[in-house]
Amino acid sequence: MKTLLITGGTSGIGEGLAKYFLAAGNRVIIVSRNKGDLHNAIYLQADLSLASENYRIIEDIQRTYGAIDGMILCAVLQTARKDALITQDGLEFTFALQYLSRYILSNRIAFNDDSFILNVATPGIHSTVNFDDLEYRRKFNSVKANANANRLNDLLGAGFKRKGVRYILYNSMAVRTTGARSVFANPLMRTFLRVVHRLVGHEVDEIVNRIVDVLQDSRSKSFSAYKLSKPVDLSMKTFDPQKAKQLEEITRKVLLTI
């Protein structure tokens, strides 16, 4: 029996993967704001936008269950917002939840040998990190803030190095979930998104099956990225190792101020 940690496991892809791994006889720990209702899942409630909550969860898991065998990072807030939301740590919520939490969990939690981290983001997109405004506070736009957080995760994966743990970035593309349909506030854009999902969107069960294949395909790679089932070219500028080091240094300084 493997022990797996899933953030954002009460809906969408996270919940679908939780069901899959539970059915296979594994121990599944789900960290989320609210408790779900999957039979045999272990629910730990936390606000992962706060650094202290990430540290608390890590301590709780290691004290009770020891090292884990895999972690799936799905926690995200896709709902459209006009204004930046500042956490108790003084950080913008999107940056804190979708990047900083994933950084802390990836680097601090204890893993057994031959483990994996699957970070559900959007690798394979050609765009740059806004180093002048990592939190995307100025001229805030929730869609752009989400996109910037995903580029930060590209660099997190590119710079990640832990013996015995492989890092996988995964782009599920368009998935037919309630959260994905809440990205835009504009009614016309929401209608457009519904049409797109109807035409080219994927069901959660299909994405779960593709991820299971990706986990097998990536076993020999310390770092990999995928769009659906297709490997992403790691020579893309979004995986620049020097920028990954720059982000690492900035992130450490941010954590020292909290």
XYZ file of C-alpha atoms in Angstrom:
258
model
C 0.000 0.000 0.000
C 1.290 3.432 -1.009
C 0.581 6.662 0.849
C -0.445 9.556 -1.379
C -1.162 13.185 -0.581
C -3.565 15.156 -2.775
C -4.256 18.872 -2.396
C -7.544 20.096 -3.802
C -8.917 16.561 -3.726
C -12.567 17.347 -3.067
C -13.492 18.125 -6.676
C -12.343 17.856 -10.284
C -9.099 16.126 -11.197
C -7.945 15.866 -7.581
C -11.081 14.024 -6.545
C -10.923 11.804 -9.624
C -7.349 10.776 -8.814
C -8.278 10.203 -5.170
C -11.005 7.784 -6.262
C -8.574 5.958 -8.549
C -5.859 5.492 -5.927
C -8.340 4.532 -3.214
C -9.839 1.874 -5.509
C -6.315 0.501 -6.026
C -5.960 -0.031 -2.271
C -3.761 2.932 -1.393
C -3.891 5.311 1.563
C -5.018 8.705 0.283
C -4.654 11.875 2.356
C -6.643 14.813 1.008
C -5.821 18.350 2.105
C -8.504 20.941 1.409
C -10.510 23.719 3.006
C -13.577 21.518 3.338
C -14.025 17.854 4.153
C -15.169 15.643 1.283
C -17.140 12.420 1.335
C -14.933 9.790 -0.316
C -15.087 6.547 1.624
C -11.736 5.597 3.242
C -10.039 8.888 2.311
C -8.241 10.750 5.108
C -9.240 14.409 5.152
C -7.065 17.140 6.651
C -8.583 20.606 6.545
C -6.263 23.571 5.985
C -5.938 26.939 4.306
C -2.931 26.267 2.088
C -2.655 29.940 1.154
C -0.958 30.388 4.557
C 2.621 29.196 5.006
C 1.974 28.181 8.621
C -0.837 25.873 7.520
C 1.475 24.130 5.052
C 4.041 23.582 7.804
C 1.331 22.308 10.162
C 0.030 19.827 7.597
C 3.548 18.572 6.862
C 4.177 18.014 10.564
C 0.816 16.271 11.054
C 1.370 13.916 8.132
C 4.920 13.014 9.075
C 4.033 12.463 12.737
C 1.034 10.251 11.924
C 1.895 8.531 8.641
C 5.631 9.040 8.122
C 7.127 9.539 4.674
C 4.802 9.453 1.671
C 5.110 7.858 -1.768
C 3.519 10.488 -3.957
C 1.995 13.965 -3.924
C -0.512 15.440 -6.347
C -0.882 19.222 -6.302
C -4.275 20.367 -7.565
C -5.346 23.107 -5.148
C -6.382 26.142 -7.172
C -8.873 29.009 -7.118
C -10.089 29.633 -10.657
C -13.026 31.894 -9.796
C -12.752 35.288 -11.483
C -11.769 38.190 -9.214
C -11.431 41.874 -10.008
C -9.200 42.706 -7.059
C -6.163 41.168 -5.416
C -6.944 39.189 -2.261
C -4.279 39.577 0.418
C -3.752 36.724 2.888
C -2.876 37.015 6.581
C 0.765 36.504 5.514
C 0.533 39.691 3.452
C 0.739 37.857 0.119
C -1.624 37.799 -2.848
C -3.843 34.710 -2.581
C -3.196 33.252 -6.049
C 0.574 33.458 -5.611
C 0.340 32.016 -2.092
C -1.927 29.076 -2.940
C -0.871 28.146 -6.438
C 2.851 28.663 -6.149
C 4.172 29.180 -2.618
C 2.185 26.320 -1.082
C 3.404 23.977 -3.814
C 6.969 25.121 -3.210
C 6.754 24.489 0.544
C 5.097 21.091 0.216
C 7.467 19.966 -2.558
C 10.572 20.884 -0.603
C 9.599 20.131 2.998
C 7.491 16.979 3.118
C 9.265 13.634 3.645
C 9.221 11.158 0.766
C 10.135 7.509 0.481
C 12.523 6.487 -2.302
C 11.060 6.186 -5.811
C 8.344 8.767 -5.097
C 6.744 11.380 -7.320
C 5.261 14.851 -7.296
C 2.600 15.600 -9.889
C 1.977 19.348 -10.173
C -1.199 20.055 -12.160
C -0.453 23.385 -13.840
C -0.160 24.390 -17.517
C 3.351 23.518 -18.798
C 3.964 23.967 -22.488
C 2.663 27.543 -22.709
C 4.950 30.210 -24.200
C 4.903 33.116 -21.754
C 7.290 34.728 -19.309
C 7.389 35.173 -15.536
C 6.760 38.698 -14.316
C 9.732 38.975 -11.918
C 8.947 42.633 -11.265
C 5.579 41.661 -9.790
C 5.604 37.948 -8.906
C 2.310 38.226 -7.026
C 0.653 40.109 -9.886
C -0.742 42.744 -7.518
C -0.347 45.725 -9.813
C -3.182 45.989 -12.333
C -4.554 42.752 -10.884
C -6.320 40.343 -13.198
C -7.198 36.903 -11.856
C -6.731 35.186 -15.230
C -3.253 36.692 -15.661
C -2.397 36.004 -12.011
C -3.273 32.332 -12.543
C -1.180 32.229 -15.711
C 1.779 33.814 -13.918
C 1.498 31.303 -11.065
C 1.639 28.491 -13.609
C 4.841 29.899 -15.078
C 6.287 30.007 -11.557
C 5.451 26.315 -11.283
C 7.331 25.683 -14.542
C 10.427 27.097 -12.829
C 9.678 25.227 -9.598
C 9.733 21.957 -11.520
C 12.820 22.919 -13.520
C 14.784 23.754 -10.369
C 13.525 20.905 -8.188
C 16.149 18.440 -7.016
C 15.492 15.810 -4.364
C 17.051 12.381 -4.489
C 14.525 9.643 -5.120
C 11.692 12.033 -6.034
C 10.705 12.732 -9.619
C 8.848 15.924 -10.523
C 6.087 15.956 -13.137
C 4.293 19.047 -14.427
C 0.954 18.251 -16.013
C -1.306 20.281 -18.312
C -4.811 18.804 -18.508
C -5.922 21.359 -21.104
C -9.720 21.976 -21.137
C -11.541 19.884 -18.528
C -15.292 19.892 -17.990
C -15.413 20.951 -14.330
C -17.387 23.608 -12.480
C -14.188 25.347 -11.382
C -12.879 25.636 -14.928
C -16.109 27.325 -15.999
C -15.733 30.040 -13.355
C -12.493 31.509 -14.745
C -14.187 34.490 -16.421
C -16.579 36.996 -14.840
C -17.841 38.284 -18.193
C -21.035 36.375 -19.177
C -20.042 36.313 -22.845
C -16.650 34.784 -22.011
C -18.313 32.222 -19.761
C -20.624 31.248 -22.615
C -17.645 31.001 -24.961
C -15.827 28.788 -22.436
C -18.839 26.481 -22.121
C -18.889 26.084 -25.893
C -15.152 25.354 -25.978
C -15.498 22.731 -23.244
C -18.414 21.152 -25.057
C -16.438 20.926 -28.302
C -12.894 20.055 -27.173
C -13.112 19.574 -23.414
C -12.207 16.363 -21.620
C -14.062 14.527 -18.888
C -12.325 14.096 -15.538
C -12.213 10.294 -15.894
C -10.335 10.611 -19.202
C -7.757 12.941 -17.629
C -7.309 10.565 -14.690
C -6.533 7.712 -17.100
C -4.061 9.892 -18.985
C -2.329 10.889 -15.744
C -2.015 7.254 -14.705
C -0.235 6.594 -18.027
C 1.979 9.665 -17.505
C 3.019 8.448 -14.058
C 4.186 5.215 -15.643
C 5.869 6.914 -18.616
C 7.795 9.327 -16.384
C 9.305 6.723 -14.050
C 12.809 7.015 -15.526
C 12.863 10.846 -15.608
C 13.787 13.101 -12.700
C 11.849 15.978 -14.292
C 9.207 15.852 -17.001
C 6.221 17.818 -18.269
C 3.179 16.767 -20.262
C 0.235 18.195 -22.163
C -2.417 15.499 -21.870
C -0.287 12.471 -22.837
C 2.341 14.265 -24.915
C 5.733 15.210 -23.399
C 6.511 18.933 -23.351
C 9.846 20.130 -24.728
C 11.954 20.963 -21.669
C 14.206 23.254 -23.704
C 11.408 25.859 -23.693
C 12.401 29.185 -22.123
C 9.751 28.729 -19.432
C 12.043 26.072 -17.888
C 15.168 28.274 -17.903
C 17.477 26.906 -15.132
C 18.948 30.333 -14.359
C 15.506 31.835 -13.843
C 14.625 28.796 -11.727
C 17.590 29.653 -9.461
C 16.523 33.305 -9.374
C 13.008 32.313 -8.333
C 14.380 29.945 -5.684
C 16.383 32.775 -4.099
C 13.401 35.130 -4.133
C 11.102 32.482 -2.676
C 13.453 31.770 0.235
C 13.566 35.478 1.047
C 9.766 35.705 0.913
C 9.434 32.810 3.365
C 11.876 34.466 5.760
C 9.584 37.509 5.970
C 6.485 35.519 6.951
